[in-house]
Short mmCIF file of C-alpha atoms and ligand atoms in Angstrom, two decimals:
data_model
loop_
_atom_site.label_atom_id
_atom_site.label_comp_id
_atom_site.label_asym_id
_atom_site.label_seq_id
_atom_site.Cartn_x
_atom_site.Cartn_y
_atom_site.Cartn_z
CA MET A 1 37.31 2.97 -45.72
CA GLU A 2 35.97 1.30 -48.82
CA GLN A 3 37.39 -2.04 -47.64
CA ILE A 4 35.14 -1.95 -44.59
CA ASP A 5 32.10 -0.30 -46.07
CA PHE A 6 32.48 -1.79 -49.58
CA ASN A 7 30.75 0.22 -52.30
CA ILE A 8 27.21 0.31 -53.44
CA THR A 9 27.79 -2.25 -56.21
CA SER A 10 29.75 -4.78 -54.19
CA ARG A 11 27.33 -4.42 -51.29
CA GLY A 12 24.41 -5.01 -53.64
CA HIS A 13 26.02 -8.19 -54.90
CA VAL A 14 26.57 -9.53 -51.37
CA TRP A 15 23.14 -8.49 -50.10
CA HIS A 16 21.46 -10.34 -52.95
CA LYS A 17 23.46 -13.48 -52.36
CA LEU A 18 22.63 -13.36 -48.66
CA VAL A 19 18.96 -12.74 -49.34
CA ASP A 20 18.86 -15.70 -51.75
CA SER A 21 20.50 -17.95 -49.22
CA LEU A 22 18.27 -16.94 -46.29
CA ASN A 23 15.18 -17.04 -48.45
CA GLN A 24 16.04 -20.61 -49.39
CA TYR A 25 16.65 -21.49 -45.77
CA LEU A 26 13.20 -20.21 -44.85
CA ASP A 27 11.67 -22.22 -47.65
CA GLN A 28 13.61 -25.42 -47.01
CA THR A 29 14.07 -25.50 -43.24
CA GLU A 30 11.98 -28.62 -43.19
CA GLN A 31 14.43 -30.56 -45.30
CA LEU A 32 17.22 -30.15 -42.76
CA ALA A 33 17.85 -32.41 -39.78
CA VAL A 34 16.33 -30.62 -36.79
CA SER A 35 19.43 -31.10 -34.66
CA PRO A 36 23.12 -31.39 -35.51
CA SER A 37 25.57 -33.95 -34.24
CA LEU A 38 27.51 -32.43 -31.38
CA ASP A 39 31.11 -33.06 -32.39
CA GLN A 40 32.90 -30.23 -30.64
CA ASP A 41 36.30 -30.88 -32.25
CA GLU A 42 34.83 -30.75 -35.70
CA ILE A 43 32.84 -27.60 -34.96
CA SER A 44 35.71 -25.85 -33.25
CA LYS A 45 37.95 -26.69 -36.23
CA TRP A 46 35.37 -25.24 -38.58
CA VAL A 47 35.29 -22.05 -36.54
CA ARG A 48 39.05 -21.53 -36.17
CA GLN A 49 40.62 -22.90 -39.29
CA PRO A 50 40.16 -20.13 -41.83
CA LEU A 51 41.06 -17.09 -39.76
CA GLN A 52 44.70 -16.46 -40.76
CA ASP A 53 44.04 -13.97 -43.57
CA GLY A 54 40.80 -12.29 -44.42
CA LEU A 55 38.75 -14.55 -46.66
CA GLY A 56 36.94 -11.79 -48.49
CA ILE A 57 33.23 -11.31 -47.99
CA ASP A 58 31.90 -14.00 -50.34
CA GLN A 59 33.87 -16.81 -48.82
CA ALA A 60 33.47 -15.49 -45.29
CA MET A 61 29.71 -15.43 -45.66
CA ASN A 62 29.59 -18.92 -47.14
CA HIS A 63 31.66 -20.12 -44.22
CA VAL A 64 29.20 -18.66 -41.71
CA LEU A 65 26.08 -19.80 -43.54
CA GLN A 66 27.42 -23.32 -43.84
CA GLY A 67 28.33 -23.31 -40.14
CA MET A 68 24.82 -22.19 -39.24
CA ARG A 69 23.19 -24.81 -41.43
CA GLN A 70 25.34 -27.65 -40.17
CA TYR A 71 25.87 -26.94 -36.53
CA THR A 72 22.62 -25.57 -35.11
CA VAL A 73 19.40 -26.94 -33.74
CA HIS A 74 17.03 -25.54 -36.34
CA THR A 75 14.50 -23.93 -34.06
CA PRO A 76 12.62 -22.52 -37.11
CA HIS A 77 11.91 -26.14 -38.17
CA PRO A 78 8.19 -27.02 -37.88
CA SER A 79 9.14 -30.25 -36.07
CA TYR A 80 11.12 -28.45 -33.37
CA TYR A 81 8.84 -29.05 -30.35
CA GLY A 82 11.10 -27.29 -27.96
CA LEU A 83 11.73 -24.68 -25.39
CA PHE A 84 9.55 -21.85 -26.70
CA ASN A 85 12.12 -20.82 -29.35
CA PRO A 86 9.98 -19.81 -32.29
CA ARG A 87 10.39 -19.57 -35.99
CA ALA A 88 10.84 -15.81 -36.42
CA ASN A 89 8.17 -14.26 -38.62
CA PHE A 90 9.39 -12.61 -41.82
CA PRO A 91 8.72 -8.92 -40.99
CA SER A 92 10.51 -9.37 -37.67
CA ILE A 93 13.59 -10.67 -39.50
CA LEU A 94 13.50 -7.62 -41.76
CA ALA A 95 13.19 -5.46 -38.66
CA ASP A 96 16.38 -6.83 -37.14
CA THR A 97 18.18 -6.08 -40.40
CA ILE A 98 16.87 -2.52 -40.37
CA THR A 99 17.90 -2.10 -36.73
CA ALA A 100 21.43 -3.34 -37.38
CA THR A 101 21.78 -1.00 -40.33
CA PHE A 102 20.47 2.23 -38.74
CA ASN A 103 21.89 1.16 -35.37
CA PRO A 104 19.87 3.73 -33.42
CA GLN A 105 21.15 4.38 -29.91
CA MET A 106 18.16 3.89 -27.61
CA ALA A 107 19.78 5.18 -24.44
CA ALA A 108 18.67 8.77 -25.00
CA TRP A 109 15.27 9.74 -26.41
CA SER A 110 16.78 12.59 -28.46
CA HIS A 111 19.10 10.19 -30.34
CA SER A 112 16.29 7.89 -31.46
CA PRO A 113 12.92 9.55 -30.96
CA PHE A 114 11.15 7.33 -33.52
CA ALA A 115 12.43 4.16 -31.86
CA ALA A 116 11.63 5.48 -28.39
CA GLU A 117 8.06 6.38 -29.36
CA VAL A 118 7.54 2.99 -31.07
CA GLU A 119 8.57 1.19 -27.90
CA ARG A 120 6.41 3.45 -25.76
CA TYR A 121 3.42 2.70 -27.99
CA LEU A 122 4.06 -1.05 -27.75
CA ILE A 123 4.46 -0.91 -23.97
CA ASP A 124 1.11 0.91 -23.78
CA GLU A 125 -0.58 -1.69 -25.98
CA ILE A 126 0.87 -4.64 -24.08
CA ALA A 127 0.06 -3.14 -20.68
CA GLN A 128 -3.49 -2.53 -21.88
CA ALA A 129 -3.84 -6.11 -23.08
CA PHE A 130 -2.89 -7.20 -19.56
CA GLY A 131 -5.56 -4.89 -18.14
CA PHE A 132 -3.23 -2.26 -16.66
CA GLU A 133 -4.94 1.12 -16.64
CA GLN A 134 -1.78 3.13 -16.19
CA ALA A 135 1.56 1.66 -16.87
CA ASP A 136 5.22 2.12 -17.43
CA GLY A 137 7.63 -0.38 -18.85
CA VAL A 138 10.77 -1.10 -20.71
CA PHE A 139 11.99 -3.50 -23.37
CA ALA A 140 14.56 -6.03 -22.20
CA SER A 141 16.89 -8.57 -23.77
CA GLY A 142 14.85 -11.47 -22.38
CA GLY A 143 12.78 -12.79 -19.51
CA ALA A 144 15.87 -13.11 -17.32
CA GLU A 145 16.57 -9.38 -17.55
CA ALA A 146 12.89 -8.54 -17.09
CA ASN A 147 12.72 -10.72 -13.96
CA GLN A 148 15.85 -9.08 -12.60
CA THR A 149 14.26 -5.70 -13.25
CA ALA A 150 11.30 -6.88 -11.17
CA VAL A 151 13.48 -7.88 -8.22
CA LEU A 152 15.29 -4.52 -8.31
CA CYS A 153 11.97 -2.66 -8.49
CA ALA A 154 10.56 -4.63 -5.56
CA LEU A 155 13.67 -3.82 -3.51
CA ASN A 156 13.46 -0.13 -4.36
CA HIS A 157 9.77 -0.15 -3.55
CA ALA A 158 10.20 -1.81 -0.15
CA ILE A 159 13.46 -0.24 1.00
CA PRO A 160 13.50 3.56 0.74
CA HIS A 161 17.30 3.87 0.69
CA TYR A 162 18.05 0.80 -1.41
CA ALA A 163 19.24 2.93 -4.34
CA THR A 164 21.93 4.61 -2.22
CA LYS A 165 22.73 2.19 0.57
CA GLY A 166 21.75 -1.17 -0.89
CA LEU A 167 21.00 -3.69 1.83
CA VAL A 168 23.34 -2.06 4.36
CA GLY A 169 21.46 -1.35 7.58
CA GLN A 170 18.70 -3.86 6.87
CA SER A 171 18.32 -5.98 9.97
CA LYS A 172 16.01 -8.43 8.23
CA GLN A 173 16.76 -10.53 5.18
CA PRO A 174 14.28 -9.84 2.33
CA ILE A 175 12.61 -12.96 0.95
CA ILE A 176 11.40 -13.76 -2.58
CA TYR A 177 8.73 -16.44 -3.00
CA CYS A 178 8.13 -18.48 -6.12
CA SER A 179 6.98 -22.02 -6.79
CA THR A 180 9.29 -25.01 -7.24
CA GLU A 181 8.29 -24.84 -10.93
CA ALA A 182 9.38 -21.21 -11.40
CA HIS A 183 12.12 -20.29 -13.84
CA HIS A 184 15.66 -20.26 -12.46
CA SER A 185 16.20 -16.71 -13.62
CA VAL A 186 14.46 -15.78 -10.34
CA LEU A 187 17.31 -17.43 -8.46
CA LYS A 188 19.89 -15.69 -10.65
CA SER A 189 18.18 -12.35 -10.03
CA ALA A 190 18.45 -12.93 -6.29
CA ARG A 191 22.12 -13.77 -6.61
CA SER A 192 22.95 -10.78 -8.75
CA SER A 193 20.97 -8.23 -6.75
CA GLY A 194 22.98 -8.82 -3.56
CA LEU A 195 20.21 -10.78 -1.85
CA GLY A 196 21.80 -14.17 -2.36
CA GLY A 197 20.14 -17.35 -3.55
CA ASP A 198 19.08 -18.41 -0.06
CA CYS A 199 16.53 -15.60 -0.02
CA VAL A 200 14.46 -17.46 -2.61
CA HIS A 201 11.96 -19.58 -0.72
CA THR A 202 10.30 -22.03 -3.06
CA ILE A 203 6.71 -22.99 -2.46
CA ASN A 204 5.41 -26.43 -3.27
CA VAL A 205 2.94 -27.05 -6.08
CA ASP A 206 -0.27 -29.03 -6.30
CA ASN A 207 -0.82 -31.98 -8.65
CA SER A 208 -1.36 -29.70 -11.62
CA LEU A 209 1.97 -27.99 -10.80
CA LYS A 210 0.44 -24.66 -9.67
CA MET A 211 1.82 -22.89 -6.61
CA CYS A 212 -0.17 -23.86 -3.47
CA PRO A 213 -1.57 -20.60 -2.04
CA GLU A 214 -1.99 -22.20 1.41
CA SER A 215 1.66 -23.18 1.50
CA LEU A 216 2.63 -19.69 0.40
CA GLU A 217 0.72 -18.08 3.24
CA LYS A 218 2.06 -20.56 5.75
CA GLN A 219 5.64 -19.91 4.64
CA ILE A 220 5.20 -16.12 4.80
CA LYS A 221 3.83 -16.35 8.35
CA GLN A 222 6.64 -18.67 9.38
CA ASP A 223 9.27 -16.38 7.85
CA ILE A 224 7.90 -13.29 9.61
CA GLN A 225 8.08 -15.16 12.90
CA ALA A 226 11.62 -16.25 12.12
CA GLY A 227 12.63 -12.59 11.61
CA TYR A 228 12.73 -12.40 7.83
CA ALA A 229 11.25 -9.59 5.72
CA PRO A 230 9.01 -11.01 2.94
CA LEU A 231 9.60 -8.87 -0.16
CA MET A 232 7.84 -10.21 -3.20
CA VAL A 233 6.05 -13.14 -4.77
CA VAL A 234 6.88 -14.22 -8.30
CA ALA A 235 3.89 -16.11 -9.70
CA THR A 236 4.38 -17.92 -13.00
CA PHE A 237 1.77 -17.65 -15.73
CA GLY A 238 2.93 -20.53 -17.90
CA THR A 239 5.78 -22.51 -16.36
CA THR A 240 8.68 -23.46 -18.56
CA GLY A 241 8.39 -27.17 -17.83
CA ALA A 242 4.73 -28.08 -18.03
CA GLY A 243 2.98 -24.78 -18.83
CA SER A 244 1.03 -24.52 -15.58
CA LEU A 245 -0.61 -21.21 -14.67
CA ASP A 246 -0.37 -20.16 -11.02
CA SER A 247 -3.65 -18.87 -9.55
CA ILE A 248 -2.89 -15.17 -9.67
CA ASP A 249 -6.07 -14.06 -7.86
CA GLU A 250 -5.58 -16.36 -4.89
CA ILE A 251 -1.91 -15.41 -4.65
CA HIS A 252 -2.83 -11.74 -4.97
CA GLN A 253 -5.06 -11.91 -1.90
CA ILE A 254 -2.17 -13.16 0.20
CA VAL A 255 0.33 -10.72 -1.28
CA ASP A 256 -2.10 -7.90 -0.61
CA ASN A 257 -2.59 -8.89 3.03
CA TYR A 258 1.14 -8.78 3.67
CA GLY A 259 1.91 -5.73 1.51
CA LEU A 260 4.31 -7.55 -0.83
CA TRP A 261 5.18 -6.90 -4.47
CA LEU A 262 3.43 -9.26 -6.90
CA HIS A 263 5.43 -9.98 -10.02
CA VAL A 264 3.97 -12.30 -12.65
CA ASP A 265 6.43 -14.12 -14.87
CA ALA A 266 4.33 -14.52 -18.01
CA ALA A 267 7.35 -14.97 -20.28
CA TYR A 268 5.53 -17.54 -22.38
CA GLY A 269 1.91 -17.55 -21.18
CA GLY A 270 1.39 -13.79 -21.52
CA ALA A 271 0.54 -14.34 -25.18
CA LEU A 272 -2.79 -15.85 -24.09
CA ALA A 273 -3.96 -12.25 -23.64
CA TRP A 274 -4.13 -12.19 -27.47
CA SER A 275 -6.46 -15.19 -27.55
CA PRO A 276 -10.08 -14.02 -27.22
CA PRO A 277 -11.30 -17.29 -25.62
CA HIS A 278 -8.62 -16.92 -22.91
CA ILE A 279 -9.30 -13.33 -21.95
CA PRO A 280 -11.20 -14.41 -18.78
CA LEU A 281 -8.25 -16.59 -17.79
CA CYS A 282 -5.93 -13.59 -18.23
CA ARG A 283 -8.10 -11.20 -16.24
CA PRO A 284 -6.20 -11.67 -12.95
CA LEU A 285 -3.00 -10.44 -14.63
CA ARG A 286 -4.24 -6.92 -13.88
CA LEU A 287 -3.66 -7.62 -10.19
CA ALA A 288 0.11 -7.78 -10.68
CA HIS A 289 2.46 -4.93 -9.79
CA SER A 290 4.64 -5.99 -12.69
CA ILE A 291 4.78 -8.57 -15.48
CA THR A 292 7.55 -10.17 -17.56
CA TYR A 293 6.53 -11.03 -21.09
CA ASP A 294 8.79 -12.44 -23.82
CA LEU A 295 7.92 -11.55 -27.39
CA HIS A 296 10.66 -13.88 -28.61
CA LYS A 297 8.63 -16.89 -27.56
CA TRP A 298 5.04 -17.31 -28.67
CA MET A 299 4.96 -13.98 -30.55
CA SER A 300 7.52 -15.26 -33.06
CA VAL A 301 10.12 -12.51 -33.17
CA PRO A 302 13.87 -13.20 -33.08
CA MET A 303 15.71 -13.19 -29.76
CA GLY A 304 16.09 -11.16 -27.67
CA CYS A 305 12.86 -9.32 -27.18
CA SER A 306 11.05 -9.11 -23.85
CA VAL A 307 9.14 -6.48 -21.91
CA PHE A 308 8.85 -5.59 -18.27
CA VAL A 309 5.61 -3.70 -17.57
CA THR A 310 4.49 -2.25 -14.27
CA GLN A 311 1.49 -0.38 -12.92
CA ASN A 312 3.79 1.70 -10.71
CA GLN A 313 4.76 4.70 -12.79
CA GLU A 314 7.56 5.87 -10.53
CA ILE A 315 9.41 2.69 -9.79
CA LEU A 316 11.58 2.32 -12.90
CA HIS A 317 12.74 5.90 -12.47
CA LYS A 318 13.43 5.35 -8.82
CA THR A 319 15.38 2.19 -9.56
CA PHE A 320 17.46 3.18 -12.55
CA ARG A 321 17.61 6.96 -12.91
CA VAL A 322 21.07 8.47 -12.78
CA THR A 323 22.22 11.75 -14.27
CA THR A 324 25.44 12.36 -16.10
CA GLU A 325 27.08 15.27 -17.85
CA TYR A 326 27.91 13.32 -20.99
CA MET A 327 24.43 12.20 -22.01
CA PRO A 328 22.68 14.40 -24.61
CA LYS A 329 20.41 17.12 -23.21
CA GLU A 330 18.53 18.23 -26.35
CA ALA A 331 15.26 16.78 -25.07
CA GLN A 332 15.54 17.86 -21.45
CA ASP A 333 12.58 20.25 -21.72
CA LEU A 334 10.30 17.62 -23.26
CA ALA A 335 8.13 15.25 -21.26
CA VAL A 336 9.98 12.19 -22.53
CA THR A 337 11.93 9.36 -20.95
CA ASP A 338 15.51 8.50 -21.77
CA ALA A 339 15.59 4.70 -21.84
CA PHE A 340 18.86 4.52 -19.90
CA THR A 341 17.05 5.94 -16.85
CA HIS A 342 14.57 3.04 -16.98
CA SER A 343 16.69 0.01 -17.64
CA ILE A 344 19.61 -2.17 -16.59
CA GLN A 345 20.99 -1.56 -20.09
CA TRP A 346 22.63 1.64 -21.27
CA SER A 347 23.57 1.52 -24.95
CA ARG A 348 20.74 -0.44 -26.36
CA ARG A 349 19.52 -1.76 -29.67
CA PHE A 350 16.04 -1.00 -31.01
CA ILE A 351 14.49 -4.13 -29.53
CA GLY A 352 10.86 -3.18 -30.18
CA LEU A 353 11.09 -2.81 -33.97
CA LYS A 354 10.68 -6.55 -34.61
CA LEU A 355 7.34 -6.53 -32.84
CA TYR A 356 6.29 -3.20 -34.36
CA LEU A 357 6.95 -4.25 -37.95
CA SER A 358 5.09 -7.53 -37.33
CA VAL A 359 2.10 -5.69 -35.85
CA LEU A 360 2.17 -3.11 -38.66
CA THR A 361 2.15 -5.93 -41.19
CA PHE A 362 -0.38 -8.35 -39.69
CA GLY A 363 -2.19 -6.25 -37.10
CA TRP A 364 -2.71 -7.61 -33.57
CA GLN A 365 -5.38 -9.66 -35.33
CA GLY A 366 -2.61 -11.61 -37.07
CA TYR A 367 -1.26 -12.60 -33.68
CA GLN A 368 -4.71 -13.81 -32.63
CA GLN A 369 -4.66 -16.14 -35.62
CA LEU A 370 -1.15 -17.36 -34.87
CA ILE A 371 -2.10 -18.21 -31.31
CA ALA A 372 -5.38 -19.83 -32.29
CA HIS A 373 -3.52 -21.98 -34.83
CA THR A 374 -0.94 -23.29 -32.35
CA LEU A 375 -3.71 -24.04 -29.83
CA THR A 376 -5.67 -25.95 -32.47
CA MET A 377 -2.55 -27.95 -33.29
CA LYS A 378 -2.15 -28.74 -29.61
CA ASP A 379 -5.68 -30.15 -29.42
CA ARG A 380 -5.01 -32.20 -32.51
CA LEU A 381 -1.77 -33.53 -31.01
CA VAL A 382 -3.61 -34.64 -27.87
CA GLU A 383 -6.11 -36.55 -30.04
CA LEU A 384 -3.36 -38.21 -32.04
CA LEU A 385 -1.49 -39.25 -28.90
CA ASN A 386 -4.57 -40.59 -27.18
CA PRO A 387 -4.51 -44.26 -28.27
CA HIS A 388 -1.02 -45.02 -26.94
CA TRP A 389 -0.07 -42.11 -24.67
CA LYS A 390 -1.37 -40.64 -21.45
CA ILE A 391 -1.23 -36.86 -21.01
CA THR A 392 0.46 -35.98 -17.71
CA ASN A 393 0.19 -32.19 -17.57
CA ASP A 394 -2.72 -29.81 -17.33
CA SER A 395 -2.12 -26.62 -19.30
CA ALA A 396 -4.01 -24.08 -21.35
CA LEU A 397 -0.81 -23.58 -23.34
CA PRO A 398 0.37 -25.65 -26.30
CA ILE A 399 2.66 -27.79 -24.14
CA VAL A 400 1.83 -31.48 -24.02
CA CYS A 401 3.58 -33.78 -21.57
CA CYS A 402 2.90 -37.48 -21.97
CA ILE A 403 3.98 -40.98 -21.06
CA PRO A 404 3.35 -44.24 -22.94
CA LYS A 405 0.35 -46.25 -21.74
CA GLU A 406 2.70 -49.26 -21.89
CA PRO A 407 5.55 -49.04 -19.38
CA VAL A 408 8.38 -47.82 -21.64
CA ALA A 409 11.08 -45.34 -20.52
CA VAL A 410 10.66 -41.99 -22.22
CA GLU A 411 14.32 -40.92 -21.91
CA LYS A 412 15.39 -43.43 -24.52
CA ILE A 413 12.51 -42.50 -26.82
CA CYS A 414 13.48 -38.85 -26.50
CA GLN A 415 17.12 -39.58 -27.38
CA GLN A 416 16.05 -41.59 -30.39
CA VAL A 417 13.75 -38.83 -31.64
CA VAL A 418 16.49 -36.21 -31.32
CA ALA A 419 19.12 -38.47 -32.90
CA SER A 420 16.80 -39.18 -35.85
CA GLY A 421 16.93 -35.50 -36.84
CA GLN A 422 13.21 -35.73 -37.63
CA ALA A 423 11.99 -33.78 -34.60
CA TRP A 424 13.16 -32.26 -31.34
CA VAL A 425 11.40 -33.06 -28.07
CA SER A 426 12.55 -33.14 -24.46
CA VAL A 427 11.87 -34.86 -21.15
CA TYR A 428 10.40 -33.16 -18.10
CA PRO A 429 9.46 -34.73 -14.75
CA ILE A 430 5.78 -34.38 -13.82
CA ASN A 431 5.14 -35.25 -10.18
CA GLY A 432 8.27 -37.38 -10.24
CA VAL A 433 7.42 -39.20 -13.49
CA ALA A 434 9.63 -38.50 -16.50
CA SER A 435 7.36 -37.35 -19.32
CA LEU A 436 7.96 -36.50 -22.93
CA ARG A 437 7.52 -32.75 -23.39
CA ILE A 438 6.19 -31.58 -26.74
CA CYS A 439 5.66 -27.86 -27.18
CA ILE A 440 4.24 -26.29 -30.32
CA THR A 441 5.87 -22.90 -30.77
CA ASN A 442 6.10 -22.76 -34.52
CA TYR A 443 3.26 -21.17 -36.47
CA GLN A 444 4.23 -23.41 -39.40
CA THR A 445 3.64 -26.65 -37.54
CA GLN A 446 0.73 -28.35 -39.33
CA GLU A 447 -1.26 -31.48 -38.72
CA SER A 448 0.96 -33.43 -41.14
CA HIS A 449 3.99 -32.71 -38.92
CA LEU A 450 2.09 -33.92 -35.86
CA VAL A 451 1.03 -37.10 -37.62
CA GLY A 452 4.69 -37.68 -38.52
CA LEU A 453 5.78 -37.10 -34.94
CA VAL A 454 3.19 -39.43 -33.43
CA ASP A 455 4.00 -42.13 -36.02
CA LEU A 456 7.66 -41.80 -35.08
CA LEU A 457 6.85 -42.03 -31.37
CA ASN A 458 4.52 -45.01 -31.78
CA GLY A 459 7.16 -46.77 -33.91
CA LEU A 460 9.72 -46.28 -31.13
CA LEU A 461 7.29 -47.72 -28.58
CA LYS A 462 7.37 -51.00 -30.50
CA SER A 463 11.11 -51.10 -31.11
C1 PLP B 501 11.94 -18.47 -20.92
C2 PLP B 501 11.51 -18.10 -19.59
C3 PLP B 501 12.25 -17.18 -18.81
C4 PLP B 501 13.58 -16.66 -19.25
O1 PLP B 501 13.44 -15.81 -20.32
P1 PLP B 501 14.62 -15.57 -21.36
O2 PLP B 501 13.94 -14.77 -22.40
O3 PLP B 501 15.08 -16.92 -21.81
O4 PLP B 501 15.69 -14.81 -20.65
C5 PLP B 501 11.71 -16.78 -17.61
N1 PLP B 501 10.56 -17.29 -17.16
C6 PLP B 501 9.84 -18.19 -17.85
C7 PLP B 501 8.55 -18.69 -17.29
C8 PLP B 501 10.30 -18.63 -19.09
O5 PLP B 501 9.60 -19.54 -19.77
#
């Protein structure tokens, strides 16, 4: 099959061209417009037009690279102040290439023992950073899958026959609690686990957008009286909108009184555990039964890379273990875990390598620097905004929400910024007031970029 596999010489030629092109992209991301124009007809034509006969690899690759350059929001751009999508660090990009090439099958330990042990090591390190003394966990495609894993674990924990009978025979509807600021993947998890979206009872937030513990307790009491069965609380450590951190210790006390499962969605904020000044703030994370943590956000690896970690060492097994005749049995006498018995996924890519190669290259210390840098940039941004903008959120994370001190609508300013191609920002309502949301997720964002952004914003205030 030389046509499919090529030969060593032709592959070498193509690899080098690709490497040159990507290397240039990494060097020149800044010169591109951050966001493309969204002309669907044009893009769809670009996608469909050449597919009659094979183009040959050179032309095919140019076609794809040009499509990616022209028709993508360049999240690796240092002026992309967006939704946690990072610029992937270089070792992590290499790691994804290695993974695609070796294509290890992670379902069974015996097929990919190196990969399995790498992920187990990383799970141990992450769980330890969160203060878990004993832990189990699994890599997931993203926070949505990790949150769904949490809901399934909570169900299997609370309902002894859930794995065989599902919700049949349950006289009381299980209830999931999260704040009105929680991520909507919690709702999706409820829908796809057979609970239904109505089982998610949202709890109001205080002025700094943290879940109100008093309201939580009141709602739980009310629900018990109404004949519901409270199941779990999903606290958010770093909300997607404004970066607020729910008070885990206060919520834990309530959860503990009622014997519920406490899941902490730390998809973005979990990275604070790698910031020495924030270790006290992260201490309550150890009170959680389980945590979602996305590495493809602040930790700068390509999507999708998330972990679900839990202090309950039986629950993943209880939730996902099945046995089959066709899975390999070479390792059945070893004390190892086949990933397919721990996960929603079966065939699975080596998700953890992008984090492992980054940690091998920079050490966890490198991540401390990355996080410190983005936090310093956030402080600088707040200073630069100060003369003309009022900060409307209260977050330890590098998310700044703001409104003009003059009464000017931020929606229009946001549209103009995006249309300019010079930066990408968004709008998020804070206590009913539309605010500009600026999030620093790129380790390459420097003060000069922030000065440029604030100049652009101040210019638009006057126009
Ligand atoms: C991003 C995010 C999610 C969803 O994670 P994905 O990786 O996008 O699936 C869940 N919760 C929070 C708080 C998030 O910020």
